[in-house]
Amino acid sequence: SILKTDYPIMADAETEITLETYDKHHVKVSKSIATRSAIINMMIEDTGDTNEVVPLADKSCTLSIINRVVEYLKKHAEFESSNADDEVISQFDKDFQEQSDDIIFQTILAANFLDIKNLLELMCKKVADEIKKCKTPDDIRDRFNIRQDYTPEEVEEVKRAHPWIYDKNAK
């Protein structure tokens, strides 16, 4: 006998989730990728409806940043399913980190908001590596374009109280 059904059988079909970025664009992502974000997973579980648009209310979640986050999540899902070599993963991650400071910081904020720990750690490591290259607080301020909040007198007071901070030979 032949089994007849009103629903087409789609073994490989993946449920898609629609994410609404902060700048009001819609991005369709497979549920298995989207739910790698603990926040998106929780939002879907709370509503129980995968057809509902998932709003990403944090201002870091613009279209360009969400596209990068999705690229990262898809690639890492691919690495897991193919048991990719650690060297291949490391190279992808290294290349992914090579962005402007603005994109790096926006990705950090988005990964934090979306609760994607491995992406957050990866991008924070990039910032930490850049800080390690700096020898003094002034170097860090210059590197990241951070405005000096202290008066010259306050800076001198800190230098006297903590001279090791300004020692360029210190590690």
PDB file of C-alpha atoms in Angstrom:
ATOM      1  CA  SER A   1       0.000   0.000   0.000  1.00  0.00           C
ATOM      2  CA  ILE A   2       1.101   3.540  -0.661  1.00  0.00           C
ATOM      3  CA  LEU A   3       1.205   5.992   2.214  1.00  0.00           C
ATOM      4  CA  LYS A   4      -0.513   9.234   1.296  1.00  0.00           C
ATOM      5  CA  THR A   5      -0.141  12.476   3.207  1.00  0.00           C
ATOM      6  CA  ASP A   6      -1.334  16.034   2.812  1.00  0.00           C
ATOM      7  CA  TYR A   7       2.109  17.330   3.809  1.00  0.00           C
ATOM      8  CA  PRO A   8       5.184  17.002   1.645  1.00  0.00           C
ATOM      9  CA  ILE A   9       7.948  15.082   3.358  1.00  0.00           C
ATOM     10  CA  MET A  10      11.019  17.280   3.681  1.00  0.00           C
ATOM     11  CA  ALA A  11      13.677  15.446   5.606  1.00  0.00           C
ATOM     12  CA  ASP A  12      16.352  18.045   4.978  1.00  0.00           C
ATOM     13  CA  ALA A  13      14.086  21.049   5.352  1.00  0.00           C
ATOM     14  CA  GLU A  14      15.274  23.388   8.053  1.00  0.00           C
ATOM     15  CA  THR A  15      12.952  25.712   9.896  1.00  0.00           C
ATOM     16  CA  GLU A  16      13.904  29.301   9.222  1.00  0.00           C
ATOM     17  CA  ILE A  17      13.820  32.084  11.759  1.00  0.00           C
ATOM     18  CA  THR A  18      13.428  35.714  10.748  1.00  0.00           C
ATOM     19  CA  LEU A  19      15.571  38.104  12.747  1.00  0.00           C
ATOM     20  CA  GLU A  20      14.740  41.798  12.709  1.00  0.00           C
ATOM     21  CA  THR A  21      17.884  43.861  13.038  1.00  0.00           C
ATOM     22  CA  TYR A  22      18.048  47.086  15.014  1.00  0.00           C
ATOM     23  CA  ASP A  23      17.941  49.017  11.733  1.00  0.00           C
ATOM     24  CA  LYS A  24      14.704  47.159  10.787  1.00  0.00           C
ATOM     25  CA  HIS A  25      16.045  44.716   8.187  1.00  0.00           C
ATOM     26  CA  HIS A  26      14.857  41.117   8.131  1.00  0.00           C
ATOM     27  CA  VAL A  27      17.419  38.317   8.006  1.00  0.00           C
ATOM     28  CA  LYS A  28      16.329  34.723   7.483  1.00  0.00           C
ATOM     29  CA  VAL A  29      18.484  32.182   9.294  1.00  0.00           C
ATOM     30  CA  SER A  30      18.046  28.475   9.866  1.00  0.00           C
ATOM     31  CA  LYS A  31      16.804  27.698  13.349  1.00  0.00           C
ATOM     32  CA  SER A  32      19.828  25.492  14.077  1.00  0.00           C
ATOM     33  CA  ILE A  33      22.124  28.466  13.422  1.00  0.00           C
ATOM     34  CA  ALA A  34      19.984  31.133  15.121  1.00  0.00           C
ATOM     35  CA  THR A  35      19.579  29.098  18.297  1.00  0.00           C
ATOM     36  CA  ARG A  36      23.352  29.046  18.813  1.00  0.00           C
ATOM     37  CA  SER A  37      22.551  32.377  20.418  1.00  0.00           C
ATOM     38  CA  ALA A  38      21.260  31.682  23.926  1.00  0.00           C
ATOM     39  CA  ILE A  39      19.072  34.809  23.757  1.00  0.00           C
ATOM     40  CA  ILE A  40      17.463  33.947  20.409  1.00  0.00           C
ATOM     41  CA  ASN A  41      16.953  30.376  21.605  1.00  0.00           C
ATOM     42  CA  MET A  42      15.231  31.646  24.757  1.00  0.00           C
ATOM     43  CA  MET A  43      13.055  34.075  22.752  1.00  0.00           C
ATOM     44  CA  ILE A  44      11.925  31.260  20.449  1.00  0.00           C
ATOM     45  CA  GLU A  45      11.232  28.935  23.379  1.00  0.00           C
ATOM     46  CA  ASP A  46       9.252  31.670  25.164  1.00  0.00           C
ATOM     47  CA  THR A  47       6.979  32.335  22.193  1.00  0.00           C
ATOM     48  CA  GLY A  48       6.945  28.770  20.890  1.00  0.00           C
ATOM     49  CA  ASP A  49       6.478  30.247  17.442  1.00  0.00           C
ATOM     50  CA  THR A  50       9.238  30.036  14.853  1.00  0.00           C
ATOM     51  CA  ASN A  51       7.117  32.049  12.405  1.00  0.00           C
ATOM     52  CA  GLU A  52       7.226  35.121  14.615  1.00  0.00           C
ATOM     53  CA  VAL A  53       9.875  37.719  13.779  1.00  0.00           C
ATOM     54  CA  VAL A  54      12.596  37.858  16.427  1.00  0.00           C
ATOM     55  CA  PRO A  55      13.441  41.512  17.157  1.00  0.00           C
ATOM     56  CA  LEU A  56      17.056  42.295  18.019  1.00  0.00           C
ATOM     57  CA  ALA A  57      16.613  45.467  20.041  1.00  0.00           C
ATOM     58  CA  ASP A  58      20.267  46.197  20.826  1.00  0.00           C
ATOM     59  CA  LYS A  59      21.731  49.000  18.694  1.00  0.00           C
ATOM     60  CA  SER A  60      24.823  46.862  17.968  1.00  0.00           C
ATOM     61  CA  CYS A  61      22.607  44.419  16.044  1.00  0.00           C
ATOM     62  CA  THR A  62      22.616  46.238  12.705  1.00  0.00           C
ATOM     63  CA  LEU A  63      22.294  44.402   9.403  1.00  0.00           C
ATOM     64  CA  SER A  64      26.026  44.433   8.696  1.00  0.00           C
ATOM     65  CA  ILE A  65      26.953  43.137  12.165  1.00  0.00           C
ATOM     66  CA  ILE A  66      24.213  40.481  12.230  1.00  0.00           C
ATOM     67  CA  ASN A  67      25.365  39.276   8.803  1.00  0.00           C
ATOM     68  CA  ARG A  68      28.888  38.880  10.259  1.00  0.00           C
ATOM     69  CA  VAL A  69      27.557  37.088  13.341  1.00  0.00           C
ATOM     70  CA  VAL A  70      25.527  34.709  11.151  1.00  0.00           C
ATOM     71  CA  GLU A  71      28.580  34.109   8.925  1.00  0.00           C
ATOM     72  CA  TYR A  72      30.584  33.160  12.039  1.00  0.00           C
ATOM     73  CA  LEU A  73      27.841  30.869  13.400  1.00  0.00           C
ATOM     74  CA  LYS A  74      27.330  29.127  10.034  1.00  0.00           C
ATOM     75  CA  LYS A  75      31.044  28.551   9.564  1.00  0.00           C
ATOM     76  CA  HIS A  76      31.470  27.138  13.068  1.00  0.00           C
ATOM     77  CA  ALA A  77      28.442  24.861  12.581  1.00  0.00           C
ATOM     78  CA  GLU A  78      30.078  23.666   9.354  1.00  0.00           C
ATOM     79  CA  PHE A  79      33.356  23.067  11.221  1.00  0.00           C
ATOM     80  CA  GLU A  80      31.538  20.976  13.844  1.00  0.00           C
ATOM     81  CA  SER A  81      29.645  18.864  11.322  1.00  0.00           C
ATOM     82  CA  SER A  82      32.768  18.192   9.248  1.00  0.00           C
ATOM     83  CA  ASN A  83      35.132  17.690  12.215  1.00  0.00           C
ATOM     84  CA  ALA A  84      37.343  20.390  10.758  1.00  0.00           C
ATOM     85  CA  ASP A  85      41.010  20.536  11.607  1.00  0.00           C
ATOM     86  CA  ASP A  86      41.930  22.935  14.445  1.00  0.00           C
ATOM     87  CA  GLU A  87      44.306  24.721  12.077  1.00  0.00           C
ATOM     88  CA  VAL A  88      41.470  25.459   9.633  1.00  0.00           C
ATOM     89  CA  ILE A  89      39.259  26.803  12.445  1.00  0.00           C
ATOM     90  CA  SER A  90      42.091  28.924  13.841  1.00  0.00           C
ATOM     91  CA  GLN A  91      42.785  30.445  10.433  1.00  0.00           C
ATOM     92  CA  PHE A  92      39.107  31.300   9.913  1.00  0.00           C
ATOM     93  CA  ASP A  93      38.926  32.868  13.386  1.00  0.00           C
ATOM     94  CA  LYS A  94      42.119  34.864  12.797  1.00  0.00           C
ATOM     95  CA  ASP A  95      40.800  36.166   9.475  1.00  0.00           C
ATOM     96  CA  PHE A  96      37.419  36.933  11.073  1.00  0.00           C
ATOM     97  CA  GLN A  97      39.146  39.088  13.713  1.00  0.00           C
ATOM     98  CA  GLU A  98      40.880  41.263  11.115  1.00  0.00           C
ATOM     99  CA  GLN A  99      38.382  44.110  11.004  1.00  0.00           C
ATOM    100  CA  SER A 100      38.239  47.789  11.840  1.00  0.00           C
ATOM    101  CA  ASP A 101      38.020  48.681  15.521  1.00  0.00           C
ATOM    102  CA  ASP A 102      34.412  49.803  15.046  1.00  0.00           C
ATOM    103  CA  ILE A 103      33.362  46.434  13.595  1.00  0.00           C
ATOM    104  CA  ILE A 104      35.289  44.564  16.301  1.00  0.00           C
ATOM    105  CA  PHE A 105      33.604  46.529  19.103  1.00  0.00           C
ATOM    106  CA  GLN A 106      30.143  46.301  17.528  1.00  0.00           C
ATOM    107  CA  THR A 107      30.622  42.541  17.124  1.00  0.00           C
ATOM    108  CA  ILE A 108      31.632  42.295  20.796  1.00  0.00           C
ATOM    109  CA  LEU A 109      28.487  44.170  21.819  1.00  0.00           C
ATOM    110  CA  ALA A 110      26.266  42.032  19.579  1.00  0.00           C
ATOM    111  CA  ALA A 111      27.862  38.764  20.757  1.00  0.00           C
ATOM    112  CA  ASN A 112      27.377  39.865  24.350  1.00  0.00           C
ATOM    113  CA  PHE A 113      23.737  40.863  23.761  1.00  0.00           C
ATOM    114  CA  LEU A 114      23.007  37.639  21.863  1.00  0.00           C
ATOM    115  CA  ASP A 115      24.908  35.533  24.414  1.00  0.00           C
ATOM    116  CA  ILE A 116      27.267  33.865  21.928  1.00  0.00           C
ATOM    117  CA  LYS A 117      30.171  33.093  24.242  1.00  0.00           C
ATOM    118  CA  ASN A 118      32.714  31.744  21.756  1.00  0.00           C
ATOM    119  CA  LEU A 119      32.292  34.742  19.447  1.00  0.00           C
ATOM    120  CA  LEU A 120      32.462  37.156  22.384  1.00  0.00           C
ATOM    121  CA  GLU A 121      35.655  35.514  23.638  1.00  0.00           C
ATOM    122  CA  LEU A 122      37.215  35.518  20.170  1.00  0.00           C
ATOM    123  CA  MET A 123      36.630  39.222  19.604  1.00  0.00           C
ATOM    124  CA  CYS A 124      37.652  40.180  23.162  1.00  0.00           C
ATOM    125  CA  LYS A 125      40.876  38.238  22.621  1.00  0.00           C
ATOM    126  CA  LYS A 126      41.576  40.415  19.580  1.00  0.00           C
ATOM    127  CA  VAL A 127      41.200  43.563  21.703  1.00  0.00           C
ATOM    128  CA  ALA A 128      43.351  42.055  24.473  1.00  0.00           C
ATOM    129  CA  ASP A 129      46.070  41.187  21.942  1.00  0.00           C
ATOM    130  CA  GLU A 130      46.036  44.794  20.707  1.00  0.00           C
ATOM    131  CA  ILE A 131      46.299  46.096  24.281  1.00  0.00           C
ATOM    132  CA  LYS A 132      49.259  43.761  24.949  1.00  0.00           C
ATOM    133  CA  LYS A 133      51.147  45.452  22.100  1.00  0.00           C
ATOM    134  CA  CYS A 134      50.888  48.770  23.950  1.00  0.00           C
ATOM    135  CA  LYS A 135      53.525  49.669  26.539  1.00  0.00           C
ATOM    136  CA  THR A 136      51.813  52.504  28.418  1.00  0.00           C
ATOM    137  CA  PRO A 137      48.301  53.801  29.118  1.00  0.00           C
ATOM    138  CA  ASP A 138      49.028  56.585  26.624  1.00  0.00           C
ATOM    139  CA  ASP A 139      49.807  53.971  23.959  1.00  0.00           C
ATOM    140  CA  ILE A 140      46.472  52.280  24.686  1.00  0.00           C
ATOM    141  CA  ARG A 141      44.631  55.602  24.453  1.00  0.00           C
ATOM    142  CA  ASP A 142      46.370  56.384  21.166  1.00  0.00           C
ATOM    143  CA  ARG A 143      45.698  52.899  19.759  1.00  0.00           C
ATOM    144  CA  PHE A 144      41.972  52.996  20.553  1.00  0.00           C
ATOM    145  CA  ASN A 145      41.415  56.762  20.171  1.00  0.00           C
ATOM    146  CA  ILE A 146      40.399  57.133  23.810  1.00  0.00           C
ATOM    147  CA  ARG A 147      40.061  60.685  25.045  1.00  0.00           C
ATOM    148  CA  GLN A 148      42.142  61.659  28.086  1.00  0.00           C
ATOM    149  CA  ASP A 149      39.705  62.453  30.921  1.00  0.00           C
ATOM    150  CA  TYR A 150      42.295  63.522  33.467  1.00  0.00           C
ATOM    151  CA  THR A 151      43.747  66.975  33.862  1.00  0.00           C
ATOM    152  CA  PRO A 152      47.545  67.223  33.450  1.00  0.00           C
ATOM    153  CA  GLU A 153      47.800  67.573  37.226  1.00  0.00           C
ATOM    154  CA  GLU A 154      45.829  64.360  37.789  1.00  0.00           C
ATOM    155  CA  VAL A 155      48.036  62.516  35.283  1.00  0.00           C
ATOM    156  CA  GLU A 156      51.158  63.654  37.128  1.00  0.00           C
ATOM    157  CA  GLU A 157      49.642  62.494  40.420  1.00  0.00           C
ATOM    158  CA  VAL A 158      48.958  59.033  38.975  1.00  0.00           C
ATOM    159  CA  LYS A 159      52.499  58.877  37.524  1.00  0.00           C
ATOM    160  CA  ARG A 160      53.985  59.690  40.936  1.00  0.00           C
ATOM    161  CA  ALA A 161      51.738  57.217  42.769  1.00  0.00           C
ATOM    162  CA  HIS A 162      52.169  54.398  40.222  1.00  0.00           C
ATOM    163  CA  PRO A 163      55.387  54.920  38.231  1.00  0.00           C
ATOM    164  CA  TRP A 164      55.458  51.283  37.071  1.00  0.00           C
ATOM    165  CA  ILE A 165      52.409  51.935  34.869  1.00  0.00           C
ATOM    166  CA  TYR A 166      54.435  54.321  32.754  1.00  0.00           C
ATOM    167  CA  ASP A 167      57.634  52.249  32.656  1.00  0.00           C
ATOM    168  CA  LYS A 168      58.009  51.349  28.945  1.00  0.00           C
ATOM    169  CA  ASN A 169      60.391  48.507  29.839  1.00  0.00           C
ATOM    170  CA  ALA A 170      57.927  46.793  32.168  1.00  0.00           C
ATOM    171  CA  LYS A 171      56.120  43.738  30.883  1.00  0.00           C
TER     172      LYS A 171
END
